[in-house]
Short mmCIF file of N, CA, C and O in Angstrom, two decimals:
data_model
loop_
_atom_site.label_atom_id
_atom_site.label_comp_id
_atom_site.label_asym_id
_atom_site.label_seq_id
_atom_site.Cartn_x
_atom_site.Cartn_y
_atom_site.Cartn_z
N GLN A 13 42.36 -26.12 -22.03
CA GLN A 13 41.52 -26.10 -20.85
C GLN A 13 40.10 -25.73 -21.24
O GLN A 13 39.90 -24.78 -22.00
N ASP A 14 39.14 -26.49 -20.75
CA ASP A 14 37.73 -26.19 -21.04
C ASP A 14 37.24 -25.05 -20.15
O ASP A 14 37.59 -24.98 -18.98
N SER A 15 36.44 -24.17 -20.71
CA SER A 15 35.87 -23.09 -19.89
C SER A 15 34.58 -23.58 -19.24
O SER A 15 33.90 -24.47 -19.77
N LEU A 16 34.25 -23.00 -18.12
CA LEU A 16 33.03 -23.38 -17.41
C LEU A 16 31.82 -22.83 -18.16
O LEU A 16 31.88 -21.73 -18.74
N PRO A 17 30.72 -23.55 -18.13
CA PRO A 17 29.52 -23.01 -18.77
C PRO A 17 29.02 -21.78 -18.01
O PRO A 17 29.22 -21.66 -16.81
N ALA A 18 28.41 -20.90 -18.75
CA ALA A 18 27.88 -19.67 -18.12
C ALA A 18 26.72 -20.02 -17.19
O ALA A 18 25.89 -20.87 -17.51
N CYS A 19 26.72 -19.37 -16.05
CA CYS A 19 25.60 -19.56 -15.11
C CYS A 19 24.45 -18.66 -15.54
O CYS A 19 24.65 -17.63 -16.18
N ASP A 20 23.26 -19.11 -15.19
CA ASP A 20 22.11 -18.24 -15.44
C ASP A 20 22.29 -17.00 -14.59
O ASP A 20 22.50 -17.08 -13.38
N HIS A 21 22.23 -15.87 -15.20
CA HIS A 21 22.39 -14.61 -14.48
C HIS A 21 21.03 -13.91 -14.42
O HIS A 21 20.37 -13.77 -15.44
N CYS A 22 20.67 -13.51 -13.25
CA CYS A 22 19.40 -12.81 -13.06
C CYS A 22 19.66 -11.31 -13.20
O CYS A 22 20.47 -10.75 -12.48
N ALA A 23 18.97 -10.68 -14.13
CA ALA A 23 19.05 -9.23 -14.27
C ALA A 23 18.01 -8.62 -13.33
O ALA A 23 16.81 -8.83 -13.51
N PRO A 24 18.45 -7.91 -12.29
CA PRO A 24 17.49 -7.38 -11.31
C PRO A 24 16.44 -6.47 -11.94
O PRO A 24 16.75 -5.62 -12.77
N GLN A 25 15.21 -6.71 -11.57
CA GLN A 25 14.10 -5.83 -11.95
C GLN A 25 13.46 -5.41 -10.63
O GLN A 25 12.79 -6.20 -9.98
N ASP A 26 13.73 -4.19 -10.21
CA ASP A 26 13.22 -3.69 -8.94
C ASP A 26 11.75 -3.30 -9.07
O ASP A 26 11.30 -2.88 -10.14
N CYS A 27 11.05 -3.43 -7.97
CA CYS A 27 9.65 -3.02 -7.93
C CYS A 27 9.55 -1.51 -8.05
O CYS A 27 10.40 -0.77 -7.53
N GLN A 28 8.52 -1.06 -8.73
CA GLN A 28 8.25 0.38 -8.85
C GLN A 28 6.76 0.60 -8.67
O GLN A 28 5.95 -0.12 -9.26
N PHE A 29 6.42 1.59 -7.86
CA PHE A 29 5.02 1.97 -7.69
C PHE A 29 4.59 2.88 -8.84
O PHE A 29 5.38 3.66 -9.37
N ALA A 30 3.31 2.81 -9.17
CA ALA A 30 2.71 3.79 -10.09
C ALA A 30 2.42 5.06 -9.27
O ALA A 30 2.61 5.08 -8.05
N GLN A 31 1.94 6.08 -9.94
CA GLN A 31 1.57 7.31 -9.24
C GLN A 31 0.38 7.07 -8.32
O GLN A 31 -0.43 6.17 -8.58
N TRP A 32 0.25 7.88 -7.28
CA TRP A 32 -0.91 7.80 -6.39
C TRP A 32 -2.17 8.15 -7.18
O TRP A 32 -2.16 9.05 -8.02
N GLY A 33 -3.26 7.43 -6.89
CA GLY A 33 -4.55 7.77 -7.47
C GLY A 33 -5.15 8.96 -6.75
O GLY A 33 -4.58 9.50 -5.80
N GLN A 34 -6.34 9.35 -7.18
CA GLN A 34 -7.04 10.46 -6.57
C GLN A 34 -7.56 10.06 -5.19
O GLN A 34 -7.84 8.90 -4.93
N TRP A 35 -7.70 11.04 -4.31
CA TRP A 35 -8.32 10.79 -3.01
C TRP A 35 -9.80 10.53 -3.22
O TRP A 35 -10.43 11.14 -4.08
N TYR A 36 -10.36 9.60 -2.46
CA TYR A 36 -11.80 9.37 -2.51
C TYR A 36 -12.32 9.16 -1.10
O TYR A 36 -11.61 8.70 -0.21
N ASP A 37 -13.56 9.55 -0.91
CA ASP A 37 -14.22 9.46 0.38
C ASP A 37 -14.58 8.02 0.67
O ASP A 37 -15.02 7.29 -0.21
N ALA A 38 -14.40 7.60 1.91
CA ALA A 38 -14.72 6.23 2.30
C ALA A 38 -16.23 5.98 2.31
O ALA A 38 -16.67 4.85 2.38
N GLY A 39 -17.02 7.02 2.24
CA GLY A 39 -18.47 6.87 2.23
C GLY A 39 -19.08 7.22 3.58
O GLY A 39 -18.43 7.14 4.62
N GLY A 40 -20.33 7.61 3.54
CA GLY A 40 -21.02 7.97 4.78
C GLY A 40 -20.32 9.14 5.45
O GLY A 40 -19.79 10.03 4.80
N CYS A 41 -20.32 9.12 6.74
CA CYS A 41 -19.68 10.18 7.53
C CYS A 41 -18.48 9.63 8.29
O CYS A 41 -18.29 9.90 9.48
N THR A 42 -17.67 8.83 7.61
CA THR A 42 -16.52 8.22 8.27
C THR A 42 -15.42 9.23 8.59
O THR A 42 -14.65 9.04 9.52
N GLY A 43 -15.34 10.28 7.79
CA GLY A 43 -14.29 11.27 8.00
C GLY A 43 -12.93 10.83 7.50
O GLY A 43 -11.91 11.42 7.84
N ILE A 44 -12.90 9.78 6.70
CA ILE A 44 -11.62 9.25 6.19
C ILE A 44 -11.66 9.24 4.66
O ILE A 44 -12.65 8.85 4.06
N CYS A 45 -10.56 9.67 4.06
CA CYS A 45 -10.39 9.55 2.62
C CYS A 45 -9.21 8.62 2.35
O CYS A 45 -8.28 8.53 3.14
N PHE A 46 -9.28 7.94 1.22
CA PHE A 46 -8.27 6.97 0.82
C PHE A 46 -7.70 7.33 -0.54
O PHE A 46 -8.36 7.98 -1.33
N ARG A 47 -6.51 6.84 -0.79
CA ARG A 47 -5.96 6.83 -2.13
C ARG A 47 -5.09 5.59 -2.25
O ARG A 47 -4.57 5.07 -1.25
N HIS A 48 -4.94 5.08 -3.45
CA HIS A 48 -4.19 3.85 -3.71
C HIS A 48 -3.16 4.11 -4.79
O HIS A 48 -3.28 5.03 -5.58
N ARG A 49 -2.18 3.24 -4.82
CA ARG A 49 -1.24 3.22 -5.95
C ARG A 49 -0.97 1.76 -6.28
O ARG A 49 -0.88 0.90 -5.40
N ALA A 50 -0.86 1.49 -7.53
CA ALA A 50 -0.63 0.13 -8.01
C ALA A 50 0.86 -0.10 -8.18
O ALA A 50 1.67 0.82 -8.05
N LEU A 51 1.20 -1.32 -8.47
CA LEU A 51 2.58 -1.63 -8.84
C LEU A 51 2.74 -1.38 -10.33
O LEU A 51 2.05 -1.98 -11.15
N ALA A 52 3.61 -0.47 -10.69
CA ALA A 52 3.89 -0.22 -12.10
C ALA A 52 4.76 -1.34 -12.65
O ALA A 52 4.65 -1.72 -13.81
N GLN A 53 5.63 -1.88 -11.77
CA GLN A 53 6.51 -2.96 -12.18
C GLN A 53 6.82 -3.81 -10.95
O GLN A 53 7.40 -3.31 -10.00
N PRO A 54 6.40 -5.07 -10.92
CA PRO A 54 6.76 -5.94 -9.79
C PRO A 54 8.24 -6.33 -9.89
O PRO A 54 8.82 -6.34 -10.97
N ASN A 55 8.82 -6.63 -8.74
CA ASN A 55 10.21 -7.08 -8.76
C ASN A 55 10.29 -8.55 -9.19
O ASN A 55 9.34 -9.29 -9.03
N ASN A 56 11.43 -8.91 -9.75
CA ASN A 56 11.65 -10.33 -10.07
C ASN A 56 12.42 -10.97 -8.91
O ASN A 56 12.64 -10.34 -7.88
N GLU A 57 12.85 -12.21 -9.08
CA GLU A 57 13.45 -12.96 -7.96
C GLU A 57 14.74 -12.34 -7.44
O GLU A 57 15.12 -12.58 -6.30
N CYS A 58 15.42 -11.53 -8.22
CA CYS A 58 16.66 -10.92 -7.71
C CYS A 58 16.54 -9.40 -7.60
O CYS A 58 17.52 -8.72 -7.29
N GLY A 59 15.35 -8.86 -7.83
CA GLY A 59 15.13 -7.43 -7.70
C GLY A 59 14.63 -7.06 -6.32
O GLY A 59 14.20 -7.91 -5.55
N ARG A 60 14.67 -5.79 -6.00
CA ARG A 60 14.22 -5.31 -4.70
C ARG A 60 12.71 -5.09 -4.70
O ARG A 60 12.16 -4.55 -5.66
N PRO A 61 12.03 -5.50 -3.61
CA PRO A 61 10.60 -5.24 -3.51
C PRO A 61 10.34 -3.75 -3.27
O PRO A 61 11.24 -3.01 -2.87
N CYS A 62 9.12 -3.32 -3.53
CA CYS A 62 8.76 -1.93 -3.28
C CYS A 62 8.81 -1.64 -1.78
O CYS A 62 8.51 -2.50 -0.96
N GLN A 63 9.20 -0.45 -1.46
CA GLN A 63 9.22 0.00 -0.08
C GLN A 63 8.12 1.04 0.09
O GLN A 63 8.03 1.97 -0.70
N GLY A 64 7.28 0.86 1.09
CA GLY A 64 6.21 1.81 1.33
C GLY A 64 4.86 1.13 1.24
O GLY A 64 4.76 -0.08 1.08
N VAL A 65 3.82 1.92 1.34
CA VAL A 65 2.45 1.41 1.38
C VAL A 65 1.76 1.64 0.04
O VAL A 65 2.13 2.52 -0.72
N GLN A 66 0.74 0.83 -0.21
CA GLN A 66 -0.05 0.99 -1.43
C GLN A 66 -1.34 1.74 -1.17
O GLN A 66 -2.03 2.12 -2.11
N GLU A 67 -1.68 1.95 0.11
CA GLU A 67 -2.91 2.67 0.46
C GLU A 67 -2.55 3.73 1.48
O GLU A 67 -1.80 3.47 2.41
N ASP A 68 -3.11 4.92 1.30
CA ASP A 68 -2.86 6.04 2.20
C ASP A 68 -4.20 6.58 2.66
O ASP A 68 -5.19 6.49 1.93
N THR A 69 -4.24 7.13 3.85
CA THR A 69 -5.48 7.70 4.38
C THR A 69 -5.21 9.10 4.91
O THR A 69 -4.07 9.45 5.24
N LYS A 70 -6.26 9.88 4.98
CA LYS A 70 -6.19 11.21 5.60
C LYS A 70 -7.59 11.56 6.09
O LYS A 70 -8.59 11.04 5.59
N PRO A 71 -7.67 12.43 7.09
CA PRO A 71 -8.99 12.87 7.54
C PRO A 71 -9.63 13.78 6.49
O PRO A 71 -8.94 14.58 5.85
N CYS A 72 -10.92 13.64 6.29
CA CYS A 72 -11.64 14.53 5.37
C CYS A 72 -13.11 14.55 5.80
O CYS A 72 -13.87 13.68 5.42
N ILE A 73 -13.43 15.47 6.59
CA ILE A 73 -14.78 15.56 7.15
C ILE A 73 -15.66 16.41 6.23
O ILE A 73 -15.32 17.55 5.92
N LYS A 74 -16.76 15.81 5.80
CA LYS A 74 -17.73 16.56 4.99
C LYS A 74 -18.41 17.58 5.88
O LYS A 74 -18.71 17.31 7.04
N THR A 75 -18.67 18.73 5.31
CA THR A 75 -19.35 19.78 6.08
C THR A 75 -20.68 19.27 6.61
O THR A 75 -21.04 19.52 7.76
N SER A 76 -21.39 18.50 5.79
CA SER A 76 -22.70 18.00 6.20
C SER A 76 -22.60 16.95 7.31
O SER A 76 -23.58 16.66 7.98
N CYS A 77 -21.42 16.41 7.51
CA CYS A 77 -21.22 15.36 8.53
C CYS A 77 -20.50 15.87 9.77
O CYS A 77 -20.31 15.11 10.71
N ALA A 78 -20.07 17.11 9.74
CA ALA A 78 -19.29 17.62 10.86
C ALA A 78 -20.11 17.57 12.15
O ALA A 78 -21.24 18.05 12.19
N PRO A 79 -19.55 16.94 13.18
CA PRO A 79 -20.29 16.86 14.44
C PRO A 79 -20.36 18.21 15.13
O PRO A 79 -19.55 19.09 14.87
N SER A 80 -21.33 18.36 15.99
CA SER A 80 -21.45 19.61 16.72
C SER A 80 -20.32 19.75 17.74
O SER A 80 -19.96 20.84 18.13
N SER A 81 -19.75 18.63 18.15
CA SER A 81 -18.56 18.66 19.01
C SER A 81 -17.57 17.65 18.43
O SER A 81 -17.94 16.71 17.76
N GLU A 82 -16.29 17.88 18.69
CA GLU A 82 -15.27 17.00 18.12
C GLU A 82 -15.37 15.59 18.67
O GLU A 82 -15.64 15.39 19.85
N GLN A 83 -15.16 14.62 17.79
CA GLN A 83 -15.17 13.22 18.18
C GLN A 83 -14.12 12.51 17.35
O GLN A 83 -14.12 12.60 16.13
N ASP A 84 -13.19 11.84 18.03
CA ASP A 84 -12.12 11.14 17.33
C ASP A 84 -12.65 9.87 16.67
O ASP A 84 -13.54 9.20 17.21
N ALA A 85 -12.11 9.57 15.51
CA ALA A 85 -12.45 8.32 14.83
C ALA A 85 -11.86 7.15 15.62
O ALA A 85 -10.78 7.26 16.19
N MET A 86 -12.55 6.05 15.63
CA MET A 86 -12.08 4.85 16.32
C MET A 86 -11.77 3.79 15.27
O MET A 86 -12.57 3.57 14.37
N PHE A 87 -10.60 3.17 15.39
CA PHE A 87 -10.19 2.14 14.45
C PHE A 87 -10.13 0.79 15.14
O PHE A 87 -9.84 0.69 16.33
N SER A 88 -10.36 -0.24 14.36
CA SER A 88 -10.18 -1.60 14.87
C SER A 88 -8.68 -1.88 14.97
O SER A 88 -7.85 -1.10 14.51
N SER A 89 -8.34 -3.00 15.56
CA SER A 89 -6.94 -3.44 15.57
C SER A 89 -6.56 -3.82 14.14
O SER A 89 -7.40 -4.11 13.30
N TRP A 90 -5.25 -3.83 13.89
CA TRP A 90 -4.77 -4.26 12.57
C TRP A 90 -5.07 -5.74 12.40
O TRP A 90 -4.98 -6.53 13.34
N THR A 91 -5.41 -6.13 11.18
CA THR A 91 -5.57 -7.55 10.87
C THR A 91 -4.18 -8.17 10.78
O THR A 91 -3.17 -7.45 10.76
N VAL A 92 -4.11 -9.48 10.72
CA VAL A 92 -2.82 -10.15 10.55
C VAL A 92 -2.31 -9.86 9.14
O VAL A 92 -3.09 -9.55 8.23
N TRP A 93 -1.01 -9.95 8.96
CA TRP A 93 -0.42 -9.74 7.65
C TRP A 93 -0.91 -10.83 6.70
O TRP A 93 -0.94 -12.00 7.06
N GLY A 94 -1.29 -10.43 5.50
CA GLY A 94 -1.71 -11.38 4.49
C GLY A 94 -0.50 -12.03 3.84
O GLY A 94 0.64 -11.68 4.12
N PRO A 95 -0.75 -12.99 2.93
CA PRO A 95 0.36 -13.66 2.25
C PRO A 95 1.06 -12.70 1.28
O PRO A 95 0.50 -11.68 0.87
N CYS A 96 2.28 -13.04 0.94
CA CYS A 96 3.02 -12.24 -0.04
C CYS A 96 2.35 -12.35 -1.40
O CYS A 96 1.94 -13.43 -1.81
N ASN A 97 2.21 -11.23 -2.09
CA ASN A 97 1.63 -11.19 -3.42
C ASN A 97 2.47 -10.21 -4.23
O ASN A 97 2.45 -9.02 -3.95
N GLU A 98 3.23 -10.72 -5.16
CA GLU A 98 4.12 -9.91 -5.98
C GLU A 98 5.06 -9.08 -5.10
O GLU A 98 5.28 -7.91 -5.33
N GLY A 99 5.59 -9.72 -4.05
CA GLY A 99 6.57 -9.06 -3.20
C GLY A 99 5.98 -8.10 -2.18
O GLY A 99 6.71 -7.36 -1.54
N GLN A 100 4.66 -8.07 -2.04
CA GLN A 100 4.01 -7.16 -1.12
C GLN A 100 3.12 -7.92 -0.15
O GLN A 100 2.55 -8.95 -0.51
N GLN A 101 3.01 -7.42 1.07
CA GLN A 101 2.07 -7.96 2.04
C GLN A 101 1.15 -6.83 2.47
O GLN A 101 1.55 -5.66 2.47
N GLN A 102 -0.08 -7.18 2.84
CA GLN A 102 -1.03 -6.16 3.27
C GLN A 102 -1.65 -6.57 4.60
O GLN A 102 -1.75 -7.75 4.92
N ARG A 103 -2.04 -5.56 5.33
CA ARG A 103 -2.89 -5.75 6.50
C ARG A 103 -3.83 -4.57 6.53
O ARG A 103 -3.58 -3.53 5.92
N HIS A 104 -4.93 -4.69 7.24
CA HIS A 104 -5.96 -3.67 7.22
C HIS A 104 -6.43 -3.35 8.63
O HIS A 104 -6.24 -4.13 9.56
N ARG A 105 -7.07 -2.22 8.75
CA ARG A 105 -7.83 -1.90 9.95
C ARG A 105 -9.06 -1.16 9.48
O ARG A 105 -9.06 -0.55 8.41
N PHE A 106 -10.08 -1.22 10.26
CA PHE A 106 -11.36 -0.69 9.86
C PHE A 106 -11.86 0.35 10.84
O PHE A 106 -11.41 0.40 11.99
N ILE A 107 -12.76 1.17 10.38
CA ILE A 107 -13.36 2.15 11.27
C ILE A 107 -14.36 1.42 12.14
O ILE A 107 -15.27 0.75 11.65
N ALA A 108 -14.15 1.51 13.45
CA ALA A 108 -14.98 0.75 14.39
C ALA A 108 -16.27 1.48 14.69
O ALA A 108 -16.39 2.66 14.58
#
């Protein structure tokens, strides 16, 4: 009896994020700081994509920019989701 030929087997390579970068100020008196993380390893066709975000934000008001009275930051609406790139999609919003 002839044996069947071996099928191509995909060895899963799951996505992995790199460590978070340093926080940096968005500039001016926006009151927002950002940090990013890159993909340390993208997933292959049978691996799992990364779960989570590549950009993080937090409030960070410079003393020189602090308003005399509190004022909430205003954001634009989220943009539409961009195309998939290495298993990730992005969308953005801006300080209005």
